[in-house]
mmCIF file of C-alpha atoms in Angstrom:
data_model
loop_
_atom_site.group_PDB
_atom_site.id
_atom_site.type_symbol
_atom_site.label_atom_id
_atom_site.label_comp_id
_atom_site.label_asym_id
_atom_site.label_seq_id
_atom_site.Cartn_x
_atom_site.Cartn_y
_atom_site.Cartn_z
ATOM 1 C CA GLU A 38 -11.646 6.524 -10.815
ATOM 2 C CA VAL A 39 -12.100 4.039 -7.993
ATOM 3 C CA GLN A 40 -13.794 0.842 -9.118
ATOM 4 C CA LEU A 41 -14.715 -2.332 -7.257
ATOM 5 C CA LEU A 42 -16.057 -5.275 -9.230
ATOM 6 C CA GLU A 43 -17.380 -8.391 -7.511
ATOM 7 C CA SER A 44 -17.609 -11.805 -9.134
ATOM 8 C CA GLY A 45 -18.149 -15.438 -8.177
ATOM 9 C CA GLY A 46 -21.718 -15.344 -6.945
ATOM 10 C CA GLY A 47 -24.483 -17.754 -7.887
ATOM 11 C CA LEU A 48 -26.660 -20.595 -6.669
ATOM 12 C CA VAL A 49 -25.236 -23.091 -4.181
ATOM 13 C CA GLN A 50 -26.798 -25.856 -2.108
ATOM 14 C CA PRO A 51 -26.937 -25.675 1.680
ATOM 15 C CA GLY A 52 -23.661 -26.897 3.123
ATOM 16 C CA GLY A 53 -21.792 -25.948 -0.026
ATOM 17 C CA SER A 54 -18.977 -23.489 -0.661
ATOM 18 C CA LEU A 55 -18.443 -20.432 -2.817
ATOM 19 C CA ARG A 56 -15.568 -17.995 -3.313
ATOM 20 C CA LEU A 57 -16.261 -14.359 -4.048
ATOM 21 C CA SER A 58 -13.711 -12.036 -5.623
ATOM 22 C CA CYS A 59 -13.555 -8.252 -5.786
ATOM 23 C CA ALA A 60 -11.202 -6.637 -8.284
ATOM 24 C CA ALA A 61 -10.108 -3.143 -7.294
ATOM 25 C CA SER A 62 -8.706 -0.365 -9.455
ATOM 26 C CA GLY A 63 -8.108 3.366 -9.417
ATOM 27 C CA PHE A 64 -6.391 3.624 -6.024
ATOM 28 C CA THR A 65 -3.451 2.285 -4.013
ATOM 29 C CA TYR A 66 -5.140 -0.948 -2.985
ATOM 30 C CA SER A 67 -2.686 -2.032 -0.282
ATOM 31 C CA SER A 68 -3.199 1.248 1.596
ATOM 32 C CA HIS A 69 -6.816 0.515 2.445
ATOM 33 C CA ALA A 70 -8.628 -1.954 4.662
ATOM 34 C CA MET A 71 -11.456 -3.687 2.832
ATOM 35 C CA SER A 72 -14.747 -5.152 3.980
ATOM 36 C CA TRP A 73 -17.544 -7.378 2.783
ATOM 37 C CA VAL A 74 -21.087 -6.198 3.564
ATOM 38 C CA ARG A 75 -24.201 -8.186 2.673
ATOM 39 C CA GLN A 76 -27.885 -7.451 2.259
ATOM 40 C CA ALA A 77 -30.497 -10.195 2.361
ATOM 41 C CA PRO A 78 -33.450 -9.693 -0.006
ATOM 42 C CA GLY A 79 -35.631 -6.880 1.302
ATOM 43 C CA LYS A 80 -33.495 -6.501 4.441
ATOM 44 C CA GLY A 81 -30.886 -4.150 5.818
ATOM 45 C CA LEU A 82 -27.125 -4.031 5.555
ATOM 46 C CA GLU A 83 -24.992 -6.444 7.573
ATOM 47 C CA TRP A 84 -21.224 -6.137 7.944
ATOM 48 C CA VAL A 85 -19.604 -9.526 7.309
ATOM 49 C CA SER A 86 -15.825 -9.251 7.479
ATOM 50 C CA ALA A 87 -12.872 -6.892 7.199
ATOM 51 C CA ILE A 88 -9.161 -7.190 6.418
ATOM 52 C CA SER A 89 -6.382 -4.675 6.954
ATOM 53 C CA GLY A 90 -4.379 -3.264 4.070
ATOM 54 C CA SER A 91 -1.405 -5.473 4.810
ATOM 55 C CA ALA A 92 -3.630 -8.501 5.491
ATOM 56 C CA ASP A 93 -2.192 -8.942 8.986
ATOM 57 C CA SER A 94 -5.551 -8.453 10.674
ATOM 58 C CA THR A 95 -8.956 -9.940 9.913
ATOM 59 C CA GLN A 96 -12.328 -9.534 11.627
ATOM 60 C CA TYR A 97 -15.630 -11.346 11.283
ATOM 61 C CA ALA A 98 -19.239 -10.965 12.305
ATOM 62 C CA ASP A 99 -20.373 -13.627 14.750
ATOM 63 C CA SER A 100 -22.833 -14.928 12.153
ATOM 64 C CA VAL A 101 -20.044 -16.061 9.817
ATOM 65 C CA LYS A 102 -17.108 -16.682 12.135
ATOM 66 C CA GLY A 103 -15.604 -20.120 11.561
ATOM 67 C CA ARG A 104 -17.357 -20.519 8.199
ATOM 68 C CA PHE A 105 -16.104 -17.576 6.113
ATOM 69 C CA ASN A 106 -12.515 -16.544 5.427
ATOM 70 C CA ILE A 107 -11.463 -13.156 4.080
ATOM 71 C CA SER A 108 -8.175 -12.693 2.247
ATOM 72 C CA ARG A 109 -6.530 -10.374 -0.240
ATOM 73 C CA ASP A 110 -3.840 -10.465 -2.915
ATOM 74 C CA ASN A 111 -2.177 -7.061 -2.999
ATOM 75 C CA SER A 112 -0.141 -8.028 -6.076
ATOM 76 C CA ARG A 113 -3.389 -8.460 -8.002
ATOM 77 C CA ASP A 114 -5.460 -5.780 -6.208
ATOM 78 C CA THR A 115 -8.089 -8.389 -5.413
ATOM 79 C CA LEU A 116 -10.180 -9.169 -2.337
ATOM 80 C CA PHE A 117 -11.639 -12.602 -1.643
ATOM 81 C CA LEU A 118 -14.314 -14.135 0.548
ATOM 82 C CA GLN A 119 -14.270 -17.908 0.917
ATOM 83 C CA MET A 120 -17.680 -19.029 2.144
ATOM 84 C CA ASN A 121 -18.062 -22.560 3.528
ATOM 85 C CA SER A 122 -20.918 -24.452 5.189
ATOM 86 C CA LEU A 123 -23.383 -22.101 3.556
ATOM 87 C CA ARG A 124 -26.882 -21.754 4.975
ATOM 88 C CA ALA A 125 -30.142 -20.423 3.573
ATOM 89 C CA GLU A 126 -29.728 -17.330 5.738
ATOM 90 C CA ASP A 127 -26.496 -16.472 3.897
ATOM 91 C CA THR A 128 -28.573 -15.682 0.816
ATOM 92 C CA ALA A 129 -27.875 -12.037 0.044
ATOM 93 C CA ILE A 130 -26.264 -9.502 -2.212
ATOM 94 C CA TYR A 131 -22.619 -9.282 -1.176
ATOM 95 C CA TYR A 132 -20.843 -5.963 -1.557
ATOM 96 C CA CYS A 133 -17.137 -5.325 -1.265
ATOM 97 C CA ALA A 134 -16.376 -1.917 0.179
ATOM 98 C CA ARG A 135 -13.272 0.181 0.678
ATOM 99 C CA GLU A 136 -12.633 1.522 4.154
ATOM 100 C CA TRP A 137 -11.629 5.164 4.380
ATOM 101 C CA GLY A 138 -8.494 5.708 6.384
ATOM 102 C CA TYR A 139 -9.035 5.122 10.084
ATOM 103 C CA SER A 140 -12.657 6.235 10.029
ATOM 104 C CA TYR A 141 -14.092 2.713 9.740
ATOM 105 C CA SER A 142 -16.474 4.069 7.133
ATOM 106 C CA PHE A 143 -17.014 2.696 3.630
ATOM 107 C CA ASP A 144 -16.370 5.321 0.968
ATOM 108 C CA TYR A 145 -16.557 3.167 -2.157
ATOM 109 C CA TRP A 146 -18.766 0.156 -2.851
ATOM 110 C CA GLY A 147 -18.954 -2.436 -5.594
ATOM 111 C CA GLN A 148 -22.196 -3.045 -7.460
ATOM 112 C CA GLY A 149 -22.843 -6.202 -5.447
ATOM 113 C CA ILE A 150 -23.097 -9.879 -6.347
ATOM 114 C CA LEU A 151 -25.988 -12.201 -5.522
ATOM 115 C CA VAL A 152 -25.415 -15.394 -3.577
ATOM 116 C CA THR A 153 -28.381 -17.755 -3.304
ATOM 117 C CA VAL A 154 -28.243 -20.746 -0.969
ATOM 118 C CA SER A 155 -31.023 -23.156 -1.834
ATOM 119 C CA SER A 156 -31.639 -26.787 -2.653
ATOM 120 C CA GLN B 15 -31.855 -8.216 15.667
ATOM 121 C CA SER B 16 -29.740 -5.229 14.593
ATOM 122 C CA ALA B 17 -27.067 -4.005 16.966
ATOM 123 C CA LEU B 18 -28.044 -0.386 16.289
ATOM 124 C CA THR B 19 -31.679 0.707 16.492
ATOM 125 C CA GLN B 20 -33.202 3.039 13.915
ATOM 126 C CA PRO B 21 -36.839 3.978 13.328
ATOM 127 C CA ALA B 22 -38.286 1.920 10.496
ATOM 128 C CA SER B 23 -39.640 4.971 8.728
ATOM 129 C CA VAL B 24 -39.734 8.745 8.812
ATOM 130 C CA SER B 25 -41.432 11.218 6.540
ATOM 131 C CA GLY B 26 -41.443 14.902 5.808
ATOM 132 C CA SER B 27 -42.622 17.456 3.301
ATOM 133 C CA PRO B 28 -40.353 19.228 0.835
ATOM 134 C CA GLY B 29 -38.422 22.019 2.524
ATOM 135 C CA GLN B 30 -38.829 20.580 6.012
ATOM 136 C CA SER B 31 -36.139 19.028 8.183
ATOM 137 C CA ILE B 32 -36.107 15.490 9.512
ATOM 138 C CA THR B 33 -33.874 13.643 11.954
ATOM 139 C CA ILE B 34 -33.111 9.926 11.995
ATOM 140 C CA SER B 35 -31.851 8.465 15.252
ATOM 141 C CA CYS B 36 -29.445 5.578 15.683
ATOM 142 C CA THR B 37 -29.216 4.091 19.161
ATOM 143 C CA GLY B 38 -26.426 1.762 20.127
ATOM 144 C CA SER B 39 -24.598 1.042 23.340
ATOM 145 C CA SER B 40 -21.438 1.839 25.262
ATOM 146 C CA SER B 41 -19.774 -0.918 23.200
ATOM 147 C CA ASN B 42 -20.148 0.945 19.932
ATOM 148 C CA VAL B 43 -21.736 4.383 19.423
ATOM 149 C CA GLY B 44 -21.050 5.529 22.965
ATOM 150 C CA SER B 45 -17.358 4.657 22.935
ATOM 151 C CA TYR B 46 -16.213 5.725 19.477
ATOM 152 C CA ASN B 47 -16.662 8.807 17.303
ATOM 153 C CA LEU B 48 -16.761 6.426 14.359
ATOM 154 C CA VAL B 49 -20.380 6.581 13.252
ATOM 155 C CA SER B 50 -21.150 6.767 9.562
ATOM 156 C CA TRP B 51 -24.368 7.168 7.576
ATOM 157 C CA TYR B 52 -25.309 5.738 4.189
ATOM 158 C CA GLN B 53 -28.013 6.520 1.651
ATOM 159 C CA GLN B 54 -29.319 3.670 -0.500
ATOM 160 C CA TYR B 55 -31.730 3.793 -3.409
ATOM 161 C CA PRO B 56 -33.574 0.588 -4.401
ATOM 162 C CA GLY B 57 -31.343 -1.752 -6.353
ATOM 163 C CA LYS B 58 -28.272 0.423 -5.856
ATOM 164 C CA ALA B 59 -25.170 0.238 -3.691
ATOM 165 C CA PRO B 60 -25.079 2.402 -0.574
ATOM 166 C CA LYS B 61 -23.454 5.834 -0.657
ATOM 167 C CA LEU B 62 -21.452 7.339 2.197
ATOM 168 C CA MET B 63 -23.098 10.545 3.447
ATOM 169 C CA ILE B 64 -21.459 11.165 6.836
ATOM 170 C CA HIS B 65 -18.350 9.732 8.503
ATOM 171 C CA GLU B 66 -16.856 10.122 11.961
ATOM 172 C CA VAL B 67 -20.200 11.309 13.361
ATOM 173 C CA SER B 68 -20.412 14.661 11.587
ATOM 174 C CA LYS B 69 -17.955 14.895 8.672
ATOM 175 C CA ARG B 70 -19.284 15.171 5.136
ATOM 176 C CA PRO B 71 -17.339 13.629 2.239
ATOM 177 C CA SER B 72 -16.629 15.879 -0.699
ATOM 178 C CA GLY B 73 -19.667 16.189 -2.931
ATOM 179 C CA VAL B 74 -22.294 15.493 -0.265
ATOM 180 C CA SER B 75 -24.800 18.293 0.179
ATOM 181 C CA ASN B 76 -24.474 20.430 3.309
ATOM 182 C CA ARG B 77 -28.177 19.738 3.887
ATOM 183 C CA PHE B 78 -26.948 16.516 5.502
ATOM 184 C CA SER B 79 -25.486 16.753 8.998
ATOM 185 C CA GLY B 80 -24.644 14.335 11.779
ATOM 186 C CA SER B 81 -24.308 14.474 15.536
ATOM 187 C CA LYS B 82 -23.990 12.243 18.576
ATOM 188 C CA SER B 83 -25.007 12.313 22.198
ATOM 189 C CA GLY B 84 -24.135 9.423 24.462
ATOM 190 C CA ASN B 85 -25.166 6.162 22.820
ATOM 191 C CA THR B 86 -27.329 7.819 20.165
ATOM 192 C CA ALA B 87 -26.224 9.267 16.854
ATOM 193 C CA SER B 88 -28.451 11.314 14.584
ATOM 194 C CA LEU B 89 -28.654 12.250 10.927
ATOM 195 C CA THR B 90 -30.472 15.448 10.064
ATOM 196 C CA ILE B 91 -31.568 16.352 6.554
ATOM 197 C CA SER B 92 -32.653 19.939 6.114
ATOM 198 C CA GLY B 93 -34.561 21.452 3.189
ATOM 199 C CA LEU B 94 -35.975 18.058 2.197
ATOM 200 C CA GLN B 95 -36.047 17.356 -1.509
ATOM 201 C CA ALA B 96 -37.796 14.621 -3.466
ATOM 202 C CA GLU B 97 -34.422 13.083 -4.313
ATOM 203 C CA ASP B 98 -33.765 12.455 -0.609
ATOM 204 C CA GLU B 99 -36.387 9.696 -0.590
ATOM 205 C CA ALA B 100 -34.309 6.585 0.085
ATOM 206 C CA ASP B 101 -33.213 4.172 2.791
ATOM 207 C CA TYR B 102 -30.685 5.410 5.349
ATOM 208 C CA TYR B 103 -28.375 3.265 7.462
ATOM 209 C CA CYS B 104 -26.116 4.144 10.342
ATOM 210 C CA CYS B 105 -22.978 2.182 11.098
ATOM 211 C CA SER B 106 -20.600 2.235 14.044
ATOM 212 C CA TYR B 107 -17.256 0.765 14.880
ATOM 213 C CA GLY B 108 -17.659 -1.553 17.838
ATOM 214 C CA GLY B 109 -14.221 -2.830 18.668
ATOM 215 C CA PHE B 110 -13.008 -5.404 16.105
ATOM 216 C CA ARG B 111 -16.341 -5.235 14.328
ATOM 217 C CA ARG B 112 -18.609 -2.819 12.516
ATOM 218 C CA VAL B 113 -22.329 -2.819 13.168
ATOM 219 C CA PHE B 114 -25.165 -1.430 11.086
ATOM 220 C CA GLY B 115 -28.564 -0.179 12.075
ATOM 221 C CA GLY B 116 -31.677 -1.793 10.664
ATOM 222 C CA GLY B 117 -32.282 1.072 8.262
ATOM 223 C CA THR B 118 -34.839 3.873 7.977
ATOM 224 C CA ARG B 119 -37.075 4.465 4.967
ATOM 225 C CA LEU B 120 -37.423 8.213 4.325
ATOM 226 C CA THR B 121 -40.561 9.244 2.492
ATOM 227 C CA VAL B 122 -40.850 12.749 1.071
ATOM 228 C CA LEU B 123 -44.532 13.564 1.072
#
């Protein structure tokens, strides 16, 4: 059974940093690109970042480029999102999601982790 | 503002059919057959319903279908059921990025 479990969320002050993790199991992790998708309270979904299975390619939404860094450890089947210079508008539930083949669709999602940026 | 435009809400009665539109541009929907649709219940993670414009993952009801014409993709739900009441999001590949629509709240009357 495919499982994705996020951790590392919480309350952080504006300008601060936070590192999210997503532990994957139940599939060949290195064979799949992975993404982070966020959802601000009461708002829609926003794609944040993606990384290829081999970690040789990364992509970012304009809203986080230069502040967030996506990475993965294929030896530990874990995805990371390093978030720096956090702003109030980064407050959201952050989901990690598995990308399905070359379809650029997300076939499995974690349960989500809340990040709150507030003083 | 969302890169893809969806109606904020649609509604229908049980047994009817509804269609949700998703309008993008030649940079995303119009250039790639890589549109997907997601169903989300309150407080839950999204669920993939359609990928690559019109393909249904295993386990998704055949009442859900997708299509595309030009820069607009559509999700059609036939034989509406109470359990279909949820938020629906489209998503498209846009060249080194993925973009979501703003979401559509489906109400089953």
